[in-house]
């Protein structure tokens, strides 16, 4: 059944000169069929440079919006338009403007996990892969960081010379992972390294051997001589970690690491989207242009 769906998807991708991008948290079978899998930064870069006419974005709404902002001539499809990000919805443009008014002249660094409208009210975007570099690139002694308070606090540790004003947003999936859950896994697997995402609460990140973006986790686990890893991010990352490292063991730090939005997209949804070339994600042109400036500033910073 899945094989026939996958075949139909491949044929339609070819027919429409479409590219299928999938975030590292997608269901295994969706990652398997994707042309490119990656983290938010990697997928933004792919969306900006692709020569495809259609981008099928298997991820959540803000990611497809970023693709639409960066590739205005292309049709961006989000097979499940109801796949949102609760963290992105924790900040509004009005709320951000109120905060800016309290801190005149302070630049706003906004995590890509945000709406196009919020990006349009920001000076520069960042992802978990480049947040520290983005913050360091600004000459200002003070910055507003939105919406993820945890990523903001994580970055602040590496940039002690700057003062941070945090928006009080967070990822419910990563915040569900408790210190107790991590300590229990560490006791069970004393040889294992603990790797987590900087969206985790600071007391959890403090226990990590490495805190990094999802793509950096692949590199870290591949090159590390360790054999066992306790993984503190959304469960979807296990698919490629296990595929790429068959001789290593990956243990999910907590069963709570499951993002319902990232799990919505099925192969059937992808097929339906390609058959109907819907739902198309668009961004009003005035918002798109301003949001693009914030994304372009981020993309101009060289990658490691
Ligand atoms: P990255 O893939 O950029 O590390 O982001 C994680 C995330 O939560 C995306 O929703
Ligand atoms: Fe949003 Fe967290 Fe889900 Fe990522 S994992 S989409 S940040 S809720």
PDB file of C-alpha atoms and ligand atoms in Angstrom:
ATOM      1  CA  UNK A   1       0.000   0.000   0.000  1.00  0.00           C
ATOM      2  CA  UNK A   2       2.705   2.475   1.113  1.00  0.00           C
ATOM      3  CA  UNK A   3       4.850   1.446  -1.852  1.00  0.00           C
ATOM      4  CA  UNK A   4       2.118   2.341  -4.321  1.00  0.00           C
ATOM      5  CA  UNK A   5       1.553   5.715  -2.619  1.00  0.00           C
ATOM      6  CA  UNK A   6       5.286   6.410  -2.657  1.00  0.00           C
ATOM      7  CA  UNK A   7       5.436   5.568  -6.370  1.00  0.00           C
ATOM      8  CA  UNK A   8       2.532   7.906  -7.137  1.00  0.00           C
ATOM      9  CA  UNK A   9       4.187  10.664  -5.094  1.00  0.00           C
ATOM     10  CA  UNK A  10       7.456  10.241  -6.996  1.00  0.00           C
ATOM     11  CA  UNK A  11       5.670  10.384 -10.358  1.00  0.00           C
ATOM     12  CA  UNK A  12       3.764  13.526  -9.401  1.00  0.00           C
ATOM     13  CA  UNK A  13       6.913  15.183  -8.068  1.00  0.00           C
ATOM     14  CA  UNK A  14       8.521  14.610 -11.468  1.00  0.00           C
ATOM     15  CA  UNK A  15       5.440  15.710 -13.404  1.00  0.00           C
ATOM     16  CA  UNK A  16       5.151  19.021 -11.536  1.00  0.00           C
ATOM     17  CA  UNK A  17       8.917  19.685 -11.252  1.00  0.00           C
ATOM     18  CA  UNK A  18       8.369  19.639  -7.509  1.00  0.00           C
ATOM     19  CA  UNK A  19      10.771  19.138  -4.626  1.00  0.00           C
ATOM     20  CA  UNK A  20       9.753  17.481  -1.362  1.00  0.00           C
ATOM     21  CA  UNK A  21      11.338  19.016   1.736  1.00  0.00           C
ATOM     22  CA  UNK A  22      10.860  17.338   5.107  1.00  0.00           C
ATOM     23  CA  UNK A  23      11.852  18.460   8.574  1.00  0.00           C
ATOM     24  CA  UNK A  24      13.869  16.084  10.738  1.00  0.00           C
ATOM     25  CA  UNK A  25      10.824  15.540  13.010  1.00  0.00           C
ATOM     26  CA  UNK A  26       8.494  14.222  10.302  1.00  0.00           C
ATOM     27  CA  UNK A  27       7.129  10.681  10.349  1.00  0.00           C
ATOM     28  CA  UNK A  28       9.697   8.069   9.212  1.00  0.00           C
ATOM     29  CA  UNK A  29       7.877   7.266   5.968  1.00  0.00           C
ATOM     30  CA  UNK A  30       7.696  10.953   5.014  1.00  0.00           C
ATOM     31  CA  UNK A  31      11.414  11.457   5.677  1.00  0.00           C
ATOM     32  CA  UNK A  32      12.064   8.349   3.596  1.00  0.00           C
ATOM     33  CA  UNK A  33      10.389   9.781   0.513  1.00  0.00           C
ATOM     34  CA  UNK A  34      11.758  13.327   0.859  1.00  0.00           C
ATOM     35  CA  UNK A  35      14.254  14.784  -1.616  1.00  0.00           C
ATOM     36  CA  UNK A  36      15.829  16.742   1.205  1.00  0.00           C
ATOM     37  CA  UNK A  37      15.515  16.394   4.969  1.00  0.00           C
ATOM     38  CA  UNK A  38      16.942  18.973   7.310  1.00  0.00           C
ATOM     39  CA  UNK A  39      16.622  21.449  10.116  1.00  0.00           C
ATOM     40  CA  UNK A  40      14.856  24.797   9.852  1.00  0.00           C
ATOM     41  CA  UNK A  41      17.991  26.565   8.587  1.00  0.00           C
ATOM     42  CA  UNK A  42      18.903  23.897   6.044  1.00  0.00           C
ATOM     43  CA  UNK A  43      15.370  23.765   4.655  1.00  0.00           C
ATOM     44  CA  UNK A  44      15.172  27.583   4.404  1.00  0.00           C
ATOM     45  CA  UNK A  45      18.380  27.555   2.380  1.00  0.00           C
ATOM     46  CA  UNK A  46      17.061  24.796   0.120  1.00  0.00           C
ATOM     47  CA  UNK A  47      13.788  26.679  -0.373  1.00  0.00           C
ATOM     48  CA  UNK A  48      15.718  29.811  -1.332  1.00  0.00           C
ATOM     49  CA  UNK A  49      17.901  28.099  -3.928  1.00  0.00           C
ATOM     50  CA  UNK A  50      15.720  25.387  -5.461  1.00  0.00           C
ATOM     51  CA  UNK A  51      15.006  25.465  -9.189  1.00  0.00           C
ATOM     52  CA  UNK A  52      11.800  23.471  -8.707  1.00  0.00           C
ATOM     53  CA  UNK A  53       8.462  25.082  -9.601  1.00  0.00           C
ATOM     54  CA  UNK A  54       6.655  23.554  -6.620  1.00  0.00           C
ATOM     55  CA  UNK A  55       7.878  23.087  -3.045  1.00  0.00           C
ATOM     56  CA  UNK A  56       6.018  20.453  -1.036  1.00  0.00           C
ATOM     57  CA  UNK A  57       6.842  21.361   2.539  1.00  0.00           C
ATOM     58  CA  UNK A  58       6.456  18.573   5.044  1.00  0.00           C
ATOM     59  CA  UNK A  59       6.813  20.450   8.265  1.00  0.00           C
ATOM     60  CA  UNK A  60       4.753  23.006  10.140  1.00  0.00           C
ATOM     61  CA  UNK A  61       3.116  26.227   8.968  1.00  0.00           C
ATOM     62  CA  UNK A  62       5.928  28.690   9.775  1.00  0.00           C
ATOM     63  CA  UNK A  63       8.381  26.614   7.713  1.00  0.00           C
ATOM     64  CA  UNK A  64       6.179  26.657   4.609  1.00  0.00           C
ATOM     65  CA  UNK A  65       5.651  30.381   5.148  1.00  0.00           C
ATOM     66  CA  UNK A  66       9.431  30.891   5.220  1.00  0.00           C
ATOM     67  CA  UNK A  67       9.665  29.020   1.912  1.00  0.00           C
ATOM     68  CA  UNK A  68       6.910  31.226   0.445  1.00  0.00           C
ATOM     69  CA  UNK A  69       8.725  34.341   1.670  1.00  0.00           C
ATOM     70  CA  UNK A  70      12.026  33.265   0.145  1.00  0.00           C
ATOM     71  CA  UNK A  71      10.662  31.821  -3.122  1.00  0.00           C
ATOM     72  CA  UNK A  72       7.839  34.107  -4.314  1.00  0.00           C
ATOM     73  CA  UNK A  73       7.775  32.648  -7.838  1.00  0.00           C
ATOM     74  CA  UNK A  74       7.130  29.138  -6.599  1.00  0.00           C
ATOM     75  CA  UNK A  75       4.048  27.313  -5.434  1.00  0.00           C
ATOM     76  CA  UNK A  76       4.558  26.267  -1.808  1.00  0.00           C
ATOM     77  CA  UNK A  77       2.331  23.413  -0.655  1.00  0.00           C
ATOM     78  CA  UNK A  78       1.812  22.460   2.986  1.00  0.00           C
ATOM     79  CA  UNK A  79       0.025  19.092   2.859  1.00  0.00           C
ATOM     80  CA  UNK A  80      -1.444  19.675   6.350  1.00  0.00           C
ATOM     81  CA  UNK A  81      -2.260  23.364   6.779  1.00  0.00           C
ATOM     82  CA  UNK A  82      -3.443  22.595  10.316  1.00  0.00           C
ATOM     83  CA  UNK A  83       0.145  21.658  11.286  1.00  0.00           C
ATOM     84  CA  UNK A  84       1.055  24.685  13.345  1.00  0.00           C
ATOM     85  CA  UNK A  85       3.637  25.455  15.995  1.00  0.00           C
ATOM     86  CA  UNK A  86       2.299  26.463  19.420  1.00  0.00           C
ATOM     87  CA  UNK A  87       5.503  28.363  20.135  1.00  0.00           C
ATOM     88  CA  UNK A  88       5.131  30.450  16.964  1.00  0.00           C
ATOM     89  CA  UNK A  89       1.593  31.333  18.084  1.00  0.00           C
ATOM     90  CA  UNK A  90       2.838  32.610  21.463  1.00  0.00           C
ATOM     91  CA  UNK A  91       3.951  35.938  19.958  1.00  0.00           C
ATOM     92  CA  UNK A  92       1.978  38.428  17.874  1.00  0.00           C
ATOM     93  CA  UNK A  93       3.154  41.437  15.890  1.00  0.00           C
ATOM     94  CA  UNK A  94       1.157  43.720  18.210  1.00  0.00           C
ATOM     95  CA  UNK A  95       2.714  42.197  21.310  1.00  0.00           C
ATOM     96  CA  UNK A  96       6.173  42.537  19.817  1.00  0.00           C
ATOM     97  CA  UNK A  97       5.519  46.185  18.906  1.00  0.00           C
ATOM     98  CA  UNK A  98       4.453  46.862  22.528  1.00  0.00           C
ATOM     99  CA  UNK A  99       7.722  45.348  23.769  1.00  0.00           C
ATOM    100  CA  UNK A 100       9.736  47.328  21.197  1.00  0.00           C
ATOM    101  CA  UNK A 101       8.035  50.529  22.355  1.00  0.00           C
ATOM    102  CA  UNK A 102       9.299  49.843  25.889  1.00  0.00           C
ATOM    103  CA  UNK A 103      12.856  49.414  24.562  1.00  0.00           C
ATOM    104  CA  UNK A 104      13.289  51.966  21.775  1.00  0.00           C
ATOM    105  CA  UNK A 105      16.133  51.265  19.367  1.00  0.00           C
ATOM    106  CA  UNK A 106      16.782  47.731  20.664  1.00  0.00           C
ATOM    107  CA  UNK A 107      16.966  45.276  17.735  1.00  0.00           C
ATOM    108  CA  UNK A 108      14.694  42.230  17.629  1.00  0.00           C
ATOM    109  CA  UNK A 109      16.157  38.778  16.935  1.00  0.00           C
ATOM    110  CA  UNK A 110      13.329  36.392  16.075  1.00  0.00           C
ATOM    111  CA  UNK A 111      13.554  32.633  15.961  1.00  0.00           C
ATOM    112  CA  UNK A 112      12.221  31.282  12.656  1.00  0.00           C
ATOM    113  CA  UNK A 113       9.552  29.491  14.711  1.00  0.00           C
ATOM    114  CA  UNK A 114       7.333  32.560  14.267  1.00  0.00           C
ATOM    115  CA  UNK A 115       4.695  33.839  11.851  1.00  0.00           C
ATOM    116  CA  UNK A 116       5.568  35.856   8.735  1.00  0.00           C
ATOM    117  CA  UNK A 117       3.932  38.877  10.348  1.00  0.00           C
ATOM    118  CA  UNK A 118       6.135  38.641  13.437  1.00  0.00           C
ATOM    119  CA  UNK A 119       9.211  38.246  11.209  1.00  0.00           C
ATOM    120  CA  UNK A 120       8.120  41.399   9.367  1.00  0.00           C
ATOM    121  CA  UNK A 121       8.342  43.280  12.682  1.00  0.00           C
ATOM    122  CA  UNK A 122      11.811  41.889  13.459  1.00  0.00           C
ATOM    123  CA  UNK A 123      15.319  43.014  12.527  1.00  0.00           C
ATOM    124  CA  UNK A 124      16.847  39.605  11.905  1.00  0.00           C
ATOM    125  CA  UNK A 125      15.825  35.962  12.163  1.00  0.00           C
ATOM    126  CA  UNK A 126      17.771  33.053  13.580  1.00  0.00           C
ATOM    127  CA  UNK A 127      17.419  29.296  13.868  1.00  0.00           C
ATOM    128  CA  UNK A 128      18.764  27.045  16.583  1.00  0.00           C
ATOM    129  CA  UNK A 129      21.714  26.324  14.247  1.00  0.00           C
ATOM    130  CA  UNK A 130      22.892  29.926  13.963  1.00  0.00           C
ATOM    131  CA  UNK A 131      21.325  31.854  16.872  1.00  0.00           C
ATOM    132  CA  UNK A 132      24.618  32.589  18.647  1.00  0.00           C
ATOM    133  CA  UNK A 133      26.252  33.785  15.418  1.00  0.00           C
ATOM    134  CA  UNK A 134      23.255  35.984  14.613  1.00  0.00           C
ATOM    135  CA  UNK A 135      23.287  37.601  18.059  1.00  0.00           C
ATOM    136  CA  UNK A 136      27.076  38.128  17.895  1.00  0.00           C
ATOM    137  CA  UNK A 137      26.726  39.753  14.455  1.00  0.00           C
ATOM    138  CA  UNK A 138      24.779  42.663  15.985  1.00  0.00           C
ATOM    139  CA  UNK A 139      26.808  45.599  17.334  1.00  0.00           C
ATOM    140  CA  UNK A 140      24.107  46.546  19.862  1.00  0.00           C
ATOM    141  CA  UNK A 141      24.718  45.924  23.579  1.00  0.00           C
ATOM    142  CA  UNK A 142      21.048  44.937  24.121  1.00  0.00           C
ATOM    143  CA  UNK A 143      18.712  42.707  22.090  1.00  0.00           C
ATOM    144  CA  UNK A 144      15.111  41.560  22.245  1.00  0.00           C
ATOM    145  CA  UNK A 145      14.910  37.784  21.680  1.00  0.00           C
ATOM    146  CA  UNK A 146      11.582  36.224  20.622  1.00  0.00           C
ATOM    147  CA  UNK A 147       9.708  33.976  20.998  1.00  0.00           C
ATOM    148  CA  UNK A 148      11.730  31.151  22.621  1.00  0.00           C
ATOM    149  CA  UNK A 149      12.907  32.090  26.113  1.00  0.00           C
ATOM    150  CA  UNK A 150      14.893  28.835  26.347  1.00  0.00           C
ATOM    151  CA  UNK A 151      16.870  29.290  23.135  1.00  0.00           C
ATOM    152  CA  UNK A 152      17.414  32.928  24.166  1.00  0.00           C
ATOM    153  CA  UNK A 153      18.827  31.932  27.552  1.00  0.00           C
ATOM    154  CA  UNK A 154      20.966  29.241  25.942  1.00  0.00           C
ATOM    155  CA  UNK A 155      22.495  31.784  23.521  1.00  0.00           C
ATOM    156  CA  UNK A 156      22.967  34.359  26.288  1.00  0.00           C
ATOM    157  CA  UNK A 157      25.415  32.029  28.036  1.00  0.00           C
ATOM    158  CA  UNK A 158      27.792  32.353  25.040  1.00  0.00           C
ATOM    159  CA  UNK A 159      27.283  36.106  24.670  1.00  0.00           C
ATOM    160  CA  UNK A 160      27.665  37.434  28.243  1.00  0.00           C
ATOM    161  CA  UNK A 161      28.569  40.921  26.992  1.00  0.00           C
ATOM    162  CA  UNK A 162      25.007  41.503  25.735  1.00  0.00           C
ATOM    163  CA  UNK A 163      21.824  42.145  27.675  1.00  0.00           C
ATOM    164  CA  UNK A 164      18.846  40.029  26.572  1.00  0.00           C
ATOM    165  CA  UNK A 165      15.174  40.949  26.826  1.00  0.00           C
ATOM    166  CA  UNK A 166      13.224  37.718  26.416  1.00  0.00           C
ATOM    167  CA  UNK A 167       9.794  37.043  25.016  1.00  0.00           C
ATOM    168  CA  UNK A 168       8.188  34.447  27.281  1.00  0.00           C
ATOM    169  CA  UNK A 169       7.499  31.758  24.668  1.00  0.00           C
ATOM    170  CA  UNK A 170       8.495  28.107  24.683  1.00  0.00           C
ATOM    171  CA  UNK A 171       8.074  24.808  22.868  1.00  0.00           C
ATOM    172  CA  UNK A 172       5.545  22.665  24.771  1.00  0.00           C
ATOM    173  CA  UNK A 173       7.113  19.471  23.413  1.00  0.00           C
ATOM    174  CA  UNK A 174      10.634  20.229  24.612  1.00  0.00           C
ATOM    175  CA  UNK A 175       9.444  21.704  27.895  1.00  0.00           C
ATOM    176  CA  UNK A 176       7.625  18.474  28.692  1.00  0.00           C
ATOM    177  CA  UNK A 177      10.993  16.782  29.166  1.00  0.00           C
ATOM    178  CA  UNK A 178      11.873  16.951  32.841  1.00  0.00           C
ATOM    179  CA  UNK A 179      15.184  16.810  34.712  1.00  0.00           C
ATOM    180  CA  UNK A 180      13.868  13.675  36.474  1.00  0.00           C
ATOM    181  CA  UNK A 181      13.255  11.910  33.139  1.00  0.00           C
ATOM    182  CA  UNK A 182      16.790  12.708  31.961  1.00  0.00           C
ATOM    183  CA  UNK A 183      18.387  11.644  35.250  1.00  0.00           C
ATOM    184  CA  UNK A 184      16.471   8.361  35.158  1.00  0.00           C
ATOM    185  CA  UNK A 185      17.771   7.618  31.645  1.00  0.00           C
ATOM    186  CA  UNK A 186      21.307   8.628  32.648  1.00  0.00           C
ATOM    187  CA  UNK A 187      21.122   6.195  35.591  1.00  0.00           C
ATOM    188  CA  UNK A 188      19.862   3.461  33.256  1.00  0.00           C
ATOM    189  CA  UNK A 189      22.538   4.159  30.602  1.00  0.00           C
ATOM    190  CA  UNK A 190      25.554   5.475  32.536  1.00  0.00           C
ATOM    191  CA  UNK A 191      27.867   5.290  29.484  1.00  0.00           C
ATOM    192  CA  UNK A 192      25.555   7.275  27.212  1.00  0.00           C
ATOM    193  CA  UNK A 193      26.040  10.904  26.206  1.00  0.00           C
ATOM    194  CA  UNK A 194      23.030  13.184  26.620  1.00  0.00           C
ATOM    195  CA  UNK A 195      22.320  15.386  23.592  1.00  0.00           C
ATOM    196  CA  UNK A 196      19.445  17.860  23.625  1.00  0.00           C
ATOM    197  CA  UNK A 197      17.909  20.747  21.729  1.00  0.00           C
ATOM    198  CA  UNK A 198      18.302  24.290  23.098  1.00  0.00           C
ATOM    199  CA  UNK A 199      14.486  24.586  23.133  1.00  0.00           C
ATOM    200  CA  UNK A 200      14.651  22.475  26.319  1.00  0.00           C
ATOM    201  CA  UNK A 201      14.367  24.164  29.715  1.00  0.00           C
ATOM    202  CA  UNK A 202      17.704  25.562  31.005  1.00  0.00           C
ATOM    203  CA  UNK A 203      17.892  23.021  33.841  1.00  0.00           C
ATOM    204  CA  UNK A 204      17.673  20.207  31.248  1.00  0.00           C
ATOM    205  CA  UNK A 205      20.182  21.812  28.862  1.00  0.00           C
ATOM    206  CA  UNK A 206      22.548  22.115  31.843  1.00  0.00           C
ATOM    207  CA  UNK A 207      22.679  18.298  32.007  1.00  0.00           C
ATOM    208  CA  UNK A 208      23.633  17.911  28.325  1.00  0.00           C
ATOM    209  CA  UNK A 209      26.970  16.854  26.886  1.00  0.00           C
ATOM    210  CA  UNK A 210      25.874  18.760  23.797  1.00  0.00           C
ATOM    211  CA  UNK A 211      22.920  21.066  23.072  1.00  0.00           C
ATOM    212  CA  UNK A 212      22.449  21.846  19.382  1.00  0.00           C
ATOM    213  CA  UNK A 213      20.093  22.038  16.398  1.00  0.00           C
ATOM    214  CA  UNK A 214      18.679  18.847  14.937  1.00  0.00           C
ATOM    215  CA  UNK A 215      21.150  18.760  12.014  1.00  0.00           C
ATOM    216  CA  UNK A 216      24.097  19.374  14.303  1.00  0.00           C
ATOM    217  CA  UNK A 217      22.947  16.331  16.299  1.00  0.00           C
ATOM    218  CA  UNK A 218      23.459  14.096  13.252  1.00  0.00           C
ATOM    219  CA  UNK A 219      27.023  15.354  12.836  1.00  0.00           C
ATOM    220  CA  UNK A 220      27.758  15.084  16.539  1.00  0.00           C
ATOM    221  CA  UNK A 221      26.485  11.509  16.895  1.00  0.00           C
ATOM    222  CA  UNK A 222      28.160  10.383  13.648  1.00  0.00           C
ATOM    223  CA  UNK A 223      31.603  11.677  14.614  1.00  0.00           C
ATOM    224  CA  UNK A 224      31.483  10.942  18.356  1.00  0.00           C
ATOM    225  CA  UNK A 225      33.351   7.804  19.480  1.00  0.00           C
ATOM    226  CA  UNK A 226      30.544   7.133  22.000  1.00  0.00           C
ATOM    227  CA  UNK A 227      28.240   4.148  21.323  1.00  0.00           C
ATOM    228  CA  UNK A 228      25.115   5.222  23.218  1.00  0.00           C
ATOM    229  CA  UNK A 229      23.218   8.507  23.124  1.00  0.00           C
ATOM    230  CA  UNK A 230      20.250   9.745  25.126  1.00  0.00           C
ATOM    231  CA  UNK A 231      18.379  12.035  22.742  1.00  0.00           C
ATOM    232  CA  UNK A 232      16.518  15.053  24.084  1.00  0.00           C
ATOM    233  CA  UNK A 233      14.527  16.282  21.136  1.00  0.00           C
ATOM    234  CA  UNK A 234      11.434  15.305  19.147  1.00  0.00           C
ATOM    235  CA  UNK A 235      11.237  11.544  18.458  1.00  0.00           C
ATOM    236  CA  UNK A 236      11.275  11.945  14.654  1.00  0.00           C
ATOM    237  CA  UNK A 237      15.021  12.548  14.762  1.00  0.00           C
ATOM    238  CA  UNK A 238      15.610   8.905  15.727  1.00  0.00           C
ATOM    239  CA  UNK A 239      14.760   7.683  12.219  1.00  0.00           C
ATOM    240  CA  UNK A 240      17.868   9.073  10.514  1.00  0.00           C
ATOM    241  CA  UNK A 241      20.119   8.754  13.570  1.00  0.00           C
ATOM    242  CA  UNK A 242      19.494   5.004  13.597  1.00  0.00           C
ATOM    243  CA  UNK A 243      19.714   4.694   9.806  1.00  0.00           C
ATOM    244  CA  UNK A 244      23.052   6.505   9.622  1.00  0.00           C
ATOM    245  CA  UNK A 245      24.578   4.857  12.704  1.00  0.00           C
ATOM    246  CA  UNK A 246      23.488   1.196  12.766  1.00  0.00           C
ATOM    247  CA  UNK A 247      26.256   0.338  15.223  1.00  0.00           C
ATOM    248  CA  UNK A 248      25.180   2.941  17.801  1.00  0.00           C
ATOM    249  CA  UNK A 249      22.252   3.021  20.221  1.00  0.00           C
ATOM    250  CA  UNK A 250      19.854   5.949  20.512  1.00  0.00           C
ATOM    251  CA  UNK A 251      17.544   6.246  23.482  1.00  0.00           C
ATOM    252  CA  UNK A 252      14.752   8.825  23.606  1.00  0.00           C
ATOM    253  CA  UNK A 253      15.143  10.836  26.832  1.00  0.00           C
ATOM    254  CA  UNK A 254      11.398  10.962  27.473  1.00  0.00           C
ATOM    255  CA  UNK A 255       8.232   9.567  25.861  1.00  0.00           C
ATOM    256  CA  UNK A 256       6.886  13.148  26.082  1.00  0.00           C
ATOM    257  CA  UNK A 257       9.152  14.179  23.194  1.00  0.00           C
ATOM    258  CA  UNK A 258       6.430  13.922  20.622  1.00  0.00           C
ATOM    259  CA  UNK A 259       5.201  17.009  18.722  1.00  0.00           C
ATOM    260  CA  UNK A 260       1.606  16.320  17.600  1.00  0.00           C
ATOM    261  CA  UNK A 261       1.866  18.925  14.834  1.00  0.00           C
ATOM    262  CA  UNK A 262       4.999  17.407  13.356  1.00  0.00           C
ATOM    263  CA  UNK A 263       3.270  14.027  13.222  1.00  0.00           C
ATOM    264  CA  UNK A 264       0.162  15.149  11.321  1.00  0.00           C
ATOM    265  CA  UNK A 265       1.493  14.790   7.768  1.00  0.00           C
ATOM    266  CA  UNK A 266       0.939  11.335   6.288  1.00  0.00           C
ATOM    267  CA  UNK A 267       1.921   9.945   2.889  1.00  0.00           C
ATOM    268  CA  UNK A 268      -1.752  10.172   1.915  1.00  0.00           C
ATOM    269  CA  UNK A 269      -1.691  13.900   2.705  1.00  0.00           C
ATOM    270  CA  UNK A 270       1.415  14.370   0.556  1.00  0.00           C
ATOM    271  CA  UNK A 271      -0.189  12.472  -2.320  1.00  0.00           C
ATOM    272  CA  UNK A 272      -3.425  14.448  -2.065  1.00  0.00           C
ATOM    273  CA  UNK A 273      -1.494  17.699  -1.992  1.00  0.00           C
ATOM    274  CA  UNK A 274       0.386  16.771  -5.167  1.00  0.00           C
ATOM    275  CA  UNK A 275      -2.781  15.580  -6.907  1.00  0.00           C
ATOM    276  CA  UNK A 276      -4.644  18.813  -6.195  1.00  0.00           C
ATOM    277  CA  UNK A 277      -1.674  21.212  -5.920  1.00  0.00           C
ATOM    278  CA  UNK A 278      -3.224  22.509  -2.703  1.00  0.00           C
ATOM    279  CA  UNK A 279      -3.138  23.850  -0.016  1.00  0.00           C
ATOM    280  CA  UNK A 280      -0.957  26.709  -1.231  1.00  0.00           C
ATOM    281  CA  UNK A 281       0.736  28.846   1.404  1.00  0.00           C
ATOM    282  CA  UNK A 282       0.958  32.527   0.522  1.00  0.00           C
ATOM    283  CA  UNK A 283       2.065  35.626   2.399  1.00  0.00           C
ATOM    284  CA  UNK A 284       0.697  39.133   1.628  1.00  0.00           C
ATOM    285  CA  UNK A 285       3.325  40.990  -0.403  1.00  0.00           C
ATOM    286  CA  UNK A 286       3.932  43.872   2.050  1.00  0.00           C
ATOM    287  CA  UNK A 287       4.514  41.405   4.914  1.00  0.00           C
ATOM    288  CA  UNK A 288       6.556  39.099   2.690  1.00  0.00           C
ATOM    289  CA  UNK A 289       8.988  41.837   1.699  1.00  0.00           C
ATOM    290  CA  UNK A 290       9.605  42.931   5.287  1.00  0.00           C
ATOM    291  CA  UNK A 291       9.854  39.369   6.598  1.00  0.00           C
ATOM    292  CA  UNK A 292      12.269  38.551   3.768  1.00  0.00           C
ATOM    293  CA  UNK A 293      14.621  41.290   4.935  1.00  0.00           C
ATOM    294  CA  UNK A 294      14.850  39.629   8.359  1.00  0.00           C
ATOM    295  CA  UNK A 295      15.413  36.200   6.790  1.00  0.00           C
ATOM    296  CA  UNK A 296      17.906  37.532   4.219  1.00  0.00           C
ATOM    297  CA  UNK A 297      19.959  39.188   6.971  1.00  0.00           C
ATOM    298  CA  UNK A 298      20.142  35.818   8.690  1.00  0.00           C
ATOM    299  CA  UNK A 299      21.016  33.947   5.494  1.00  0.00           C
ATOM    300  CA  UNK A 300      23.819  36.445   4.737  1.00  0.00           C
ATOM    301  CA  UNK A 301      25.675  35.195   7.813  1.00  0.00           C
ATOM    302  CA  UNK A 302      28.065  32.458   6.651  1.00  0.00           C
ATOM    303  CA  UNK A 303      27.271  28.927   7.800  1.00  0.00           C
ATOM    304  CA  UNK A 304      29.925  26.927   9.696  1.00  0.00           C
TER     305      UNK A 304
HETATM  306  P1  LIG B   1      15.668  22.852  14.182  1.00  0.00           P
HETATM  307  O1  LIG B   1      15.351  21.797  13.203  1.00  0.00           O
HETATM  308  O2  LIG B   1      16.024  24.101  13.505  1.00  0.00           O
HETATM  309  O3  LIG B   1      16.701  22.436  15.165  1.00  0.00           O
HETATM  310  O4  LIG B   1      14.308  23.223  14.975  1.00  0.00           O
HETATM  311  C1  LIG B   1      13.627  22.443  15.814  1.00  0.00           C
HETATM  312  C2  LIG B   1      12.169  22.719  15.841  1.00  0.00           C
HETATM  313  O5  LIG B   1      11.555  22.683  16.856  1.00  0.00           O
HETATM  314  C3  LIG B   1      11.455  22.979  14.629  1.00  0.00           C
HETATM  315  O6  LIG B   1      10.128  23.084  14.928  1.00  0.00           O
HETATM  316 FE1  LIG B   2       6.840  23.978  17.519  1.00  0.00          FE
HETATM  317 FE2  LIG B   2       8.107  22.544  19.366  1.00  0.00          FE
HETATM  318 FE3  LIG B   2       6.610  21.298  17.572  1.00  0.00          FE
HETATM  319 FE4  LIG B   2       8.932  22.456  16.850  1.00  0.00          FE
HETATM  320  S1  LIG B   2       8.678  20.717  18.217  1.00  0.00           S
HETATM  321  S2  LIG B   2       6.942  22.573  15.787  1.00  0.00           S
HETATM  322  S3  LIG B   2       8.955  24.236  18.216  1.00  0.00           S
HETATM  323  S4  LIG B   2       5.893  22.753  19.117  1.00  0.00           S
END
